[in-house]
Coordinates of C-alpha atoms in Angstrom, one line a residue:
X4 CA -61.6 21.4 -13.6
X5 CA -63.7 22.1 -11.1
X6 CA -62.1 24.0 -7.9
X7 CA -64.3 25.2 -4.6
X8 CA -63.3 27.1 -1.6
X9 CA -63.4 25.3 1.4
X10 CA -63.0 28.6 3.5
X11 CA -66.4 29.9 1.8
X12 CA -65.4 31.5 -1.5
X13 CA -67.7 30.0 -4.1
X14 CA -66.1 28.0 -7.1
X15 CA -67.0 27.5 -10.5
X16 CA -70.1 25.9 -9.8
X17 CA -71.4 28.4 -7.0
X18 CA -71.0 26.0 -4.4
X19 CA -68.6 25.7 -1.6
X20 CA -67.1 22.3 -1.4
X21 CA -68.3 19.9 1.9
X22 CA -67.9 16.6 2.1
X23 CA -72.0 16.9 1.1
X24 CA -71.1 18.0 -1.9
X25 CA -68.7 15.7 -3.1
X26 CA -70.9 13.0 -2.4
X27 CA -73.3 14.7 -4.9
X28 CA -70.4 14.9 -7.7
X29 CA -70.0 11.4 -6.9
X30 CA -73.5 10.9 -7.6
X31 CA -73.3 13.2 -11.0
X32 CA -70.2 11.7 -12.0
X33 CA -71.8 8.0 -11.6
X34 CA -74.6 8.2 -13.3
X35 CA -72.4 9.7 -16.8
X36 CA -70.0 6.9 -16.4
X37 CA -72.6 4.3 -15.1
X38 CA -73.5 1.2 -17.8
X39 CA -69.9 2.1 -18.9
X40 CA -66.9 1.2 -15.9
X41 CA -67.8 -0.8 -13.3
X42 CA -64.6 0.8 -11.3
X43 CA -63.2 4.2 -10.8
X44 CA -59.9 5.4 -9.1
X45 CA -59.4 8.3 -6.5
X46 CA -56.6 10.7 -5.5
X47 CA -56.2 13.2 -3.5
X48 CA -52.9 15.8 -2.8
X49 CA -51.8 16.3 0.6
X50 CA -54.2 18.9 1.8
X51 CA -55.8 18.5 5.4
X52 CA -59.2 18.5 4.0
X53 CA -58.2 15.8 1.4
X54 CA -58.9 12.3 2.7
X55 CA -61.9 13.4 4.3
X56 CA -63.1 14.4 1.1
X57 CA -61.2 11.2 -1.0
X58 CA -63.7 9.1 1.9
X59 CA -66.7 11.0 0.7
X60 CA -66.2 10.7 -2.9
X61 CA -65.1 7.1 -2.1
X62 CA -68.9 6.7 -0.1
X63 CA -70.2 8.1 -3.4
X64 CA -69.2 5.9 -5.9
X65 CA -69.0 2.5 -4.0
X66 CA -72.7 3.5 -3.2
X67 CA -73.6 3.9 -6.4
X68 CA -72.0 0.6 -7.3
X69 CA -68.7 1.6 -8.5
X70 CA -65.3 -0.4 -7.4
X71 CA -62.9 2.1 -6.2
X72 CA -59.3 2.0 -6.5
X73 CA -57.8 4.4 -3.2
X74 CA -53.9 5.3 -4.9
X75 CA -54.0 7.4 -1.7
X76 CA -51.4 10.5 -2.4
X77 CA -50.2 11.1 -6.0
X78 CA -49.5 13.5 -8.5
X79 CA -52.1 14.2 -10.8
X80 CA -50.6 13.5 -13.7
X81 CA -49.7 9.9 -11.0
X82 CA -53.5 10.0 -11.5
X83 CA -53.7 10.1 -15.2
X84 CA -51.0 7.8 -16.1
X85 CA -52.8 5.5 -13.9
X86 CA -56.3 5.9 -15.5
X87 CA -54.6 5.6 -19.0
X88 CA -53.1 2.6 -18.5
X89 CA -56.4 0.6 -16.4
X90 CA -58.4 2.0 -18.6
X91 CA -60.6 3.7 -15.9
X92 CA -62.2 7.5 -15.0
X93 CA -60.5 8.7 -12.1
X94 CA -61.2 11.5 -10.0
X95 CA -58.3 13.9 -8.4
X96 CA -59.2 15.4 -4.6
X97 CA -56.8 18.6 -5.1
X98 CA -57.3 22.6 -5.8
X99 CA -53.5 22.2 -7.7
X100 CA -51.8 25.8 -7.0
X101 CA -54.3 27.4 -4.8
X102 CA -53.9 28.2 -0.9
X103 CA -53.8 25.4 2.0
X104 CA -57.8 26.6 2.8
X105 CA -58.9 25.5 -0.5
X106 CA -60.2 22.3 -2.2
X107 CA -61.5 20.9 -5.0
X108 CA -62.4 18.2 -7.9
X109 CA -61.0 17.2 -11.3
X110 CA -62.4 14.8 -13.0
X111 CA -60.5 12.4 -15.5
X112 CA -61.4 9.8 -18.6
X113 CA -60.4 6.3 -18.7
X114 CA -57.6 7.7 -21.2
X115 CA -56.1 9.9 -19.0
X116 CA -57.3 13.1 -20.4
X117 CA -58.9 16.0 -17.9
X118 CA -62.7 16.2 -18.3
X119 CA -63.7 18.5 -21.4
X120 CA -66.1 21.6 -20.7
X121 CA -68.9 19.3 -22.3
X122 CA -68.9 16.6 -19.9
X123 CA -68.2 18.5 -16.8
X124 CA -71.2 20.1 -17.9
X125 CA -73.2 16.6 -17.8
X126 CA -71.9 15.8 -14.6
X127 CA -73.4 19.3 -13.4
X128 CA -76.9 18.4 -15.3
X129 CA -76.6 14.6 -13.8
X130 CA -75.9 16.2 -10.0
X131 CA -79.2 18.4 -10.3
X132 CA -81.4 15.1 -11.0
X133 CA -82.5 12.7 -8.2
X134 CA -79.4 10.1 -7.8
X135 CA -80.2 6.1 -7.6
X136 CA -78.5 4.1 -5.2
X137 CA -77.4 0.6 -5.7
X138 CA -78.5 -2.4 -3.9
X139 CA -76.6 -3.6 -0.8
X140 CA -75.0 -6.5 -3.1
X141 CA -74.6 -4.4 -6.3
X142 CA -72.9 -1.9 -3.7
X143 CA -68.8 -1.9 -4.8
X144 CA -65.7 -2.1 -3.0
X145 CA -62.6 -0.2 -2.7
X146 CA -59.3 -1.1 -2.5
X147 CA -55.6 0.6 -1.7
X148 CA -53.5 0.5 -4.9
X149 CA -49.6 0.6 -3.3
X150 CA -47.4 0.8 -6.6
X151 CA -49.2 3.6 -8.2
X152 CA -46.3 6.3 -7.8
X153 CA -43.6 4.0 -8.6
X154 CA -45.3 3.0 -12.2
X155 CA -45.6 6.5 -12.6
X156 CA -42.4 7.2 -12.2
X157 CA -41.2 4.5 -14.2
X158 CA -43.4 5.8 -17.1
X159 CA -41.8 9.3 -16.7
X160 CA -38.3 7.5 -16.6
X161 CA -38.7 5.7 -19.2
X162 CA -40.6 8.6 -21.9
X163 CA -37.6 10.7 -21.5
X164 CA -33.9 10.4 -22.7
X165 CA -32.6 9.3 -19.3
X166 CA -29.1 8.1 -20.4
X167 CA -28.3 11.3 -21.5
X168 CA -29.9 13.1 -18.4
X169 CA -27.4 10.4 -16.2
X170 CA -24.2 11.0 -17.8
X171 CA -24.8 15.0 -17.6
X172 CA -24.2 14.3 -13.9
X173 CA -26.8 17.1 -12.9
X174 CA -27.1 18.3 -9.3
X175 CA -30.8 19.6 -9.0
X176 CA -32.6 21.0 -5.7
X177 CA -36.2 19.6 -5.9
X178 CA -39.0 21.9 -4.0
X179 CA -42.1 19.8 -4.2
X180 CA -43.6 22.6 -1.8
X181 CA -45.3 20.0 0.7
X182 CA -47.5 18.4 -2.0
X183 CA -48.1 15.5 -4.2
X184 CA -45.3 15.2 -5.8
X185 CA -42.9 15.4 -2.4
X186 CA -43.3 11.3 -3.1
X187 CA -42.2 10.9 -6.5
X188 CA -40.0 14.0 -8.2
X189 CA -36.9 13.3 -5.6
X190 CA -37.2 9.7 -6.1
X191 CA -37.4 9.8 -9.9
X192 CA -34.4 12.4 -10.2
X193 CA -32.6 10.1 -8.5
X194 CA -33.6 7.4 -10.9
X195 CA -32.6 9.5 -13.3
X196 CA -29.0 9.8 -12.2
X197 CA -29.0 13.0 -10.5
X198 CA -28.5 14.1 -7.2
X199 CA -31.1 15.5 -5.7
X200 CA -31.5 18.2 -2.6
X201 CA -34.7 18.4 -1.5
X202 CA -37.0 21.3 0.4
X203 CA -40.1 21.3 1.5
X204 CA -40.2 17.8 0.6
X205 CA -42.0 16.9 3.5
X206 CA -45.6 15.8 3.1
X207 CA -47.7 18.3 4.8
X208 CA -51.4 19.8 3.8
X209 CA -50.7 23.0 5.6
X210 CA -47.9 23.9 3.4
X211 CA -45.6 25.3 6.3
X212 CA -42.7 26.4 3.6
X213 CA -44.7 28.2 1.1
X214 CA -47.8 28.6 -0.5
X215 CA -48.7 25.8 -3.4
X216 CA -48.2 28.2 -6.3
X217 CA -44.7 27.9 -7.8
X218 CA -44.5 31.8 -8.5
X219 CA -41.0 33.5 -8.0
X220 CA -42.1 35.2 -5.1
X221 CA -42.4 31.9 -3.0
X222 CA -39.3 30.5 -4.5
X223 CA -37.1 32.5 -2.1
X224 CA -35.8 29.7 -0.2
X225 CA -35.2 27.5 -3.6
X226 CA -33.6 30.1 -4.9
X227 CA -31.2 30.6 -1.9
X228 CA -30.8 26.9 -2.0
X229 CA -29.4 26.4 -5.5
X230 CA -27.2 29.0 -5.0
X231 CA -25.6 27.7 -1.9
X232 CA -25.7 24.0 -3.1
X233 CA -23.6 25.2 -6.9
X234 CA -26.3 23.1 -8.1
X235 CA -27.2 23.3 -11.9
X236 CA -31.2 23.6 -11.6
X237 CA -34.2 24.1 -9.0
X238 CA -37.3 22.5 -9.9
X239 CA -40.9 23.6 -8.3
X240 CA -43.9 22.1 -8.2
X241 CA -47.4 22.7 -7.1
X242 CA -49.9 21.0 -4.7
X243 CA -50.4 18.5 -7.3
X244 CA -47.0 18.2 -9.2
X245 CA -48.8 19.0 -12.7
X246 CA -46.5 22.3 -13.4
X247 CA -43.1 22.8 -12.9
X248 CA -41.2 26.1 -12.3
X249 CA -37.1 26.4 -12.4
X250 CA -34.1 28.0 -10.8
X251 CA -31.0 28.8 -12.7
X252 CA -27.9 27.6 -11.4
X253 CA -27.2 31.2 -10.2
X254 CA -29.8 31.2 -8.0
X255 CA -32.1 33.3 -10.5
X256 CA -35.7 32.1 -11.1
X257 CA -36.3 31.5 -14.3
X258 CA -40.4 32.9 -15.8
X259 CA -42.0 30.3 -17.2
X260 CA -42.7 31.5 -20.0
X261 CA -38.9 31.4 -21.2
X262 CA -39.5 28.0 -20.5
X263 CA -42.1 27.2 -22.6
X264 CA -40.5 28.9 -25.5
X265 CA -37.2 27.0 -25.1
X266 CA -39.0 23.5 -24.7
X267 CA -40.9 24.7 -27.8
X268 CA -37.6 25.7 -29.9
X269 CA -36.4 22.5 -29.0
X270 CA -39.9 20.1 -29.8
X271 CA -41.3 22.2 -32.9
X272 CA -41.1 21.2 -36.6
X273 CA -42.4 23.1 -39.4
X274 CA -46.5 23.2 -39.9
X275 CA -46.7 22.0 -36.4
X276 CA -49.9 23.0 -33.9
X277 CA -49.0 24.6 -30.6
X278 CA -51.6 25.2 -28.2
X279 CA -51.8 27.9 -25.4
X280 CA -53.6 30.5 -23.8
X281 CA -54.7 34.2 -24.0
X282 CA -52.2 35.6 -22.2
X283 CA -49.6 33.5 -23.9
X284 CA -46.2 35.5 -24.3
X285 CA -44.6 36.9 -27.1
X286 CA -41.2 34.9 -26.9
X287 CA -43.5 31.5 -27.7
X288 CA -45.4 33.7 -31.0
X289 CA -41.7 34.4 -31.8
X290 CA -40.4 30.9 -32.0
X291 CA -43.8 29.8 -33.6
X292 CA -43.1 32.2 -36.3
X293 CA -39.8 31.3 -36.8
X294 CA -39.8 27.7 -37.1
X295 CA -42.6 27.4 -38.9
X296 CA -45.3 26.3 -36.9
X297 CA -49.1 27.6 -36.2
X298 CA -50.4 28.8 -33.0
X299 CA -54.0 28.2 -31.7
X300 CA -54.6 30.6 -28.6
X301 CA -57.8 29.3 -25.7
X302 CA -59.5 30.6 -22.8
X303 CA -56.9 30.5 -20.2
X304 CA -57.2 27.0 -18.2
X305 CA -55.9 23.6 -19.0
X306 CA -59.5 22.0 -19.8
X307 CA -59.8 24.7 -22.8
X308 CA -56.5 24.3 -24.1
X309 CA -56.7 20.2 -23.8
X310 CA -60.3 20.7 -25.8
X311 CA -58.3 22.4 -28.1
X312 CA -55.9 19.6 -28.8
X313 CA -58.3 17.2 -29.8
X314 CA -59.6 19.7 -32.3
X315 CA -56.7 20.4 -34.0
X316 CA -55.4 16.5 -34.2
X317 CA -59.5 15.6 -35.6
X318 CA -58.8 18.5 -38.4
X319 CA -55.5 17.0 -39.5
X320 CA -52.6 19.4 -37.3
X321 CA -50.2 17.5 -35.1
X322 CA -49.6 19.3 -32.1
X323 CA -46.8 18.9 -30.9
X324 CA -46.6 21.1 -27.5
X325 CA -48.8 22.9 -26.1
X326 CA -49.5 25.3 -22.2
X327 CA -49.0 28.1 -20.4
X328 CA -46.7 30.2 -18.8
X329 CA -47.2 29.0 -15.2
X330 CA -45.5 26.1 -15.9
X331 CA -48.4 23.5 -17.1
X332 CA -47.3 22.4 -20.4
X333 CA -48.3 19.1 -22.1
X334 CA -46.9 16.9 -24.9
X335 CA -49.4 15.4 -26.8
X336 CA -47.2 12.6 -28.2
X337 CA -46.7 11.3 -24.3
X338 CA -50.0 12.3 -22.9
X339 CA -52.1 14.8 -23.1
X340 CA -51.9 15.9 -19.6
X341 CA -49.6 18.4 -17.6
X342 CA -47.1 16.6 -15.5
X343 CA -44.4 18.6 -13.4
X344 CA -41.7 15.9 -13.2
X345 CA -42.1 14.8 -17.0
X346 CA -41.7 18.9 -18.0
X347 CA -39.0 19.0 -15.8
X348 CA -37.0 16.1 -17.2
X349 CA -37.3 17.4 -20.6
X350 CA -36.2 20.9 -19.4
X351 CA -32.9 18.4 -17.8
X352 CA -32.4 17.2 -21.1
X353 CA -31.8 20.3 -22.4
X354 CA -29.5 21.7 -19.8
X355 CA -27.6 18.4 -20.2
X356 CA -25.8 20.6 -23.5
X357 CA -26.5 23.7 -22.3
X358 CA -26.7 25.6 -18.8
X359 CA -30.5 27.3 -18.5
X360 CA -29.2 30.6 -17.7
X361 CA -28.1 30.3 -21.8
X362 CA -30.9 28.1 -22.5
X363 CA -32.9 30.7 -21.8
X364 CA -30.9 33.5 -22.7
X365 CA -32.6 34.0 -26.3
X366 CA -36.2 34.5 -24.8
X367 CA -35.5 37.1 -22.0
X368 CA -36.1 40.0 -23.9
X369 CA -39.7 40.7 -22.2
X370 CA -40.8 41.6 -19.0
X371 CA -44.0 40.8 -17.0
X372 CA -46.2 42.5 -14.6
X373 CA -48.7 40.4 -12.4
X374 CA -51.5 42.0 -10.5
X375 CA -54.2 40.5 -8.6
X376 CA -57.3 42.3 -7.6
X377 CA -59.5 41.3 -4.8
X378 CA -63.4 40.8 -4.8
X379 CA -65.3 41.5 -1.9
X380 CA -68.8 41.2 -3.6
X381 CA -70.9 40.2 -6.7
X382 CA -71.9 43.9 -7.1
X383 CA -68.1 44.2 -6.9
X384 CA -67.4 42.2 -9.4
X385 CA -70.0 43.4 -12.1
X386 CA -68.9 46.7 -11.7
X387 CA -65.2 46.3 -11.6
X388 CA -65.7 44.1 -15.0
X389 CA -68.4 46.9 -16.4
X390 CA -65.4 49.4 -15.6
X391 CA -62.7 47.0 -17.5
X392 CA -64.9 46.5 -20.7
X393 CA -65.3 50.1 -21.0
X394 CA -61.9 51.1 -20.8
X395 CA -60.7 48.3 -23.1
X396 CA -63.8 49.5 -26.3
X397 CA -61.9 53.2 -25.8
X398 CA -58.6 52.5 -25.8
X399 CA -56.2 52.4 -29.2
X400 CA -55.2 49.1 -28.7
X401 CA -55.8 45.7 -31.1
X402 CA -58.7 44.0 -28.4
X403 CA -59.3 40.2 -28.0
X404 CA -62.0 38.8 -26.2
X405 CA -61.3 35.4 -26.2
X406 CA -61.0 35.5 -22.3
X407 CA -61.3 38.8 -20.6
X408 CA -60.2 41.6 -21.9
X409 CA -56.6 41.3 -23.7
X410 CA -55.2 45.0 -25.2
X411 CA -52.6 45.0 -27.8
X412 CA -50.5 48.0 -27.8
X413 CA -47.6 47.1 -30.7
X414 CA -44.6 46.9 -27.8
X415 CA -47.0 45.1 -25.5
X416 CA -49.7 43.6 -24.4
X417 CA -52.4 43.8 -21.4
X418 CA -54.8 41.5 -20.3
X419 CA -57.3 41.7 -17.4
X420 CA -60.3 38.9 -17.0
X421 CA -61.4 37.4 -13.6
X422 CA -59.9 34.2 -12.0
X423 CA -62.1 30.9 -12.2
X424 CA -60.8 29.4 -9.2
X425 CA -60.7 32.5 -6.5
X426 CA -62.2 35.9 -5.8
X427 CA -60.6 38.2 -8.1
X428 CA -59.9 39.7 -11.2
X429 CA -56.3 39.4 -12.9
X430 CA -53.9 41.8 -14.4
X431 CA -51.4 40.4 -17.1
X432 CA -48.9 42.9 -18.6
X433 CA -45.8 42.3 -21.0
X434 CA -43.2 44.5 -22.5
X435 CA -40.2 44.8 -23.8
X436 CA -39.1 47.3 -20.5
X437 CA -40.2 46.6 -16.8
X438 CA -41.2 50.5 -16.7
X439 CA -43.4 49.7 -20.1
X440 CA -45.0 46.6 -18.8
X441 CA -45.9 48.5 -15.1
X442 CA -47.1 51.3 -17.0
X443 CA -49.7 48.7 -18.9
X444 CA -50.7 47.2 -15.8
X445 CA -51.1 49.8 -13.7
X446 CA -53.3 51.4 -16.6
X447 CA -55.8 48.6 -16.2
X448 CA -55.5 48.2 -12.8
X449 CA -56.6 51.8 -12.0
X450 CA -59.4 51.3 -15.3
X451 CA -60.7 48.6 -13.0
X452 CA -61.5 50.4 -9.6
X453 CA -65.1 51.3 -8.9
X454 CA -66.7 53.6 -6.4
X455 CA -69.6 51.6 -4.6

């Protein structure tokens, strides 16, 4: 994935992202697909900067003699399904969770399957060499593609067990939080014989209800919403509907990582793969353990832990879920890709039986402690990480450095490694006590703070 700041924070690539500079991934991207597809598709989220930028990567591509398919506003995972079943690379005009300012560019294969490190890397090597431009009658055309959300909500529909989800007769408040998916979750929980309350469903690249990130802490108003409504489940999404986060119908927000582990309880067989992250939680290595299944852990970040799938299923191990705790899981056997509204009807099939407050029940026996620290500089930023290494080689703790710095203490764990996406550094904890996981974070968090 690659994400930039449009407000002047630098991204992965150490560029800020101008419509300049999506015509030069559109250039980089070209010349690895070129002699390969003769058309590409774009999307973009609802951010302000968005179509500006879709234009520009459109500019590129057509320029370079690529046929563009414009599917205007869709999910990602809208995106992927699309690209899957054309058989096309698509690119994706979103920064997913991060704030209205921001920006950015994923890149996907004609099977529908997020750019691995190794060819976002070749895309980076193709932008840095002198781009050729196609002769005015080789130059391509673009065209809008007007049915692209309603096949992908079909797909969704029809992957998931939606007789049972229908005669369940769930009420469900859907918070699409202004983005991408404020066009297609309502609809298809409708479709899926629910009713459906809807807020923030509104379209809207400033993001007047809350911030993209589905993260309790901007789930106040879905929270006060499913209470009010005696409805059996919220469901929140990011900018680009590719994670989904849940209320319980008590109006309690639910962490994702319970979520996770209950999804996993209920897809695992024995000698199964699952997939996740560094900071995955305990509550999934529990239910790995006890069904029977073997866990792979990645670099935090969906690109890693999709490269990671395709590892496992060449050696032989079917993986059969796989994500993280912020509500971007994937299942391999549908696509592997993280898609809000598919996670979410799943989760619906579940409560179906069983209400999530006791879905859940069995994998609320940890606590979790969040910090973000901000980065003001690059001196900043070496020494703070300097500061976090040290601490972490001194401590008695069982240290993995997979991604950051992650400190196993016996009855919990801490993990501190800087964000890819924004200007900071970020503090994991987990515990079996609030107090224990605090004490864990706030550990690190004073480890980490340099005099300059």
């Amino acid at each position: 994935m690659h994400v930039f700041g449009s407000s002047g924070v630098r991204g992965v690539a150490g560029k800020e992202l101008t419509p300049r500079y999506v015509l030069q991934v559109a250039e980089g991207a070209g010349s690895v697909w070129a002699g390969e597809y003769g058309r590409v598709a774009v999307a973009r989220d609802t951010r302000i900067t968005g179509r500006t930028y879709a234009n520009a990567m459109t500019s590129g591509l057509t320029g370079a003699g690529f046929d563009v398919d414009r599917l205007g506003v869709v999910p990602m995972p809208g995106l992927q399904a699309y690209c899957d079943r054309e058989g096309v690379p698509g690119v994706m005009i979103t920064a997913s969770h991060n704030p209205p300012a921001y920006n950015g560019i994923k890149l996907v294969g004609h099977d529908g399957v997020e750019f691995s490190r190794e060819l976002l890397n070749r895309v980076e090597a193709a932008m840095a060499e002198d781009s050729t431009q196609a002769a005015w009658e080789q130059v391509g055309v673009d065209r809008d593609i007007e049915n692209a959300r309603q096949s992908y909500r079909e797909e969704v529909r029809e992957a998931v067990d939606h007789e049972r989800i229908a005669e369940a007769d769930l009420t469900v408040v859907v918070d699409p939080g202004h983005g991408a998916g404020s066009l297609t979750s309502p609809d298809l929980f409708r479709e899926l014989g629910c009713t459906v309350h809807t807020i923030n469903g509104q379209p809207d690249g400033h993001f007047p209800g809350r911030d993209p990130e589905p993260v309790e802490a901007n789930l106040g108003d879905l929270r006060a919403y499913v209470e009010s409504t005696d409805a059996d489940l919220g469901i929140a999404h990011d900018g680009d509907a590719d994670r989904a986060m849940f209320v319980d119908s008590e109006g309690e927000h639910i962490e994702g990582d319970e979520v996770l582990a209950a999804l996993a309880a209920a897809q695992l067989d024995p000698g199964e793969g699952v997939v996740s992250a560094v900071n995955a939680s305990q509550r999934l290595v529990d239910v790995v353990e006890a069904v029977g299944a073997d866990l792979s852990l990645t670099p935090i970040g969906s690109t890693h832990i999709v490269s990671r799938i395709h590892e496992l299923e060449a050696e032989g191990t079917h993986v059969s879920i796989a994500g993280e705790g912020n509500g971007g899981i994937l299942f391999p056997e549908y696509r592997i890709a993280r898609d809000g509204a598919y996670t979410a009807a799943r989760f619906c099939e579940l409560i179906a039986e069983t209400p999530a407050s006791e879905l859940v029940a069995p994998y609320s026996d940890y606590y979790n402690d969040r910090r973000n620290l901000h980065i003001e500089t690059e001196s900043e930023r070496e020494a703070m990480l300097a500061s976090i290494e040290a601490y972490a080689e001194t401590v008695d703790a069982d240290l993995d450095t997979t991604d950051g710095w992650r400190l196993d203490f016996g009855d919990g764990w801490v993990l501190a490694r800087p964000s890819g996406t924004e200007p900071l550094v970020r503090v994991y904890a987990e515990a079996r006590t609030p107090e224990r996981a605090a004490e864990l974070a706030e550990r690190m968090v004073e480890a980490a703070k340099v005099d300059l």
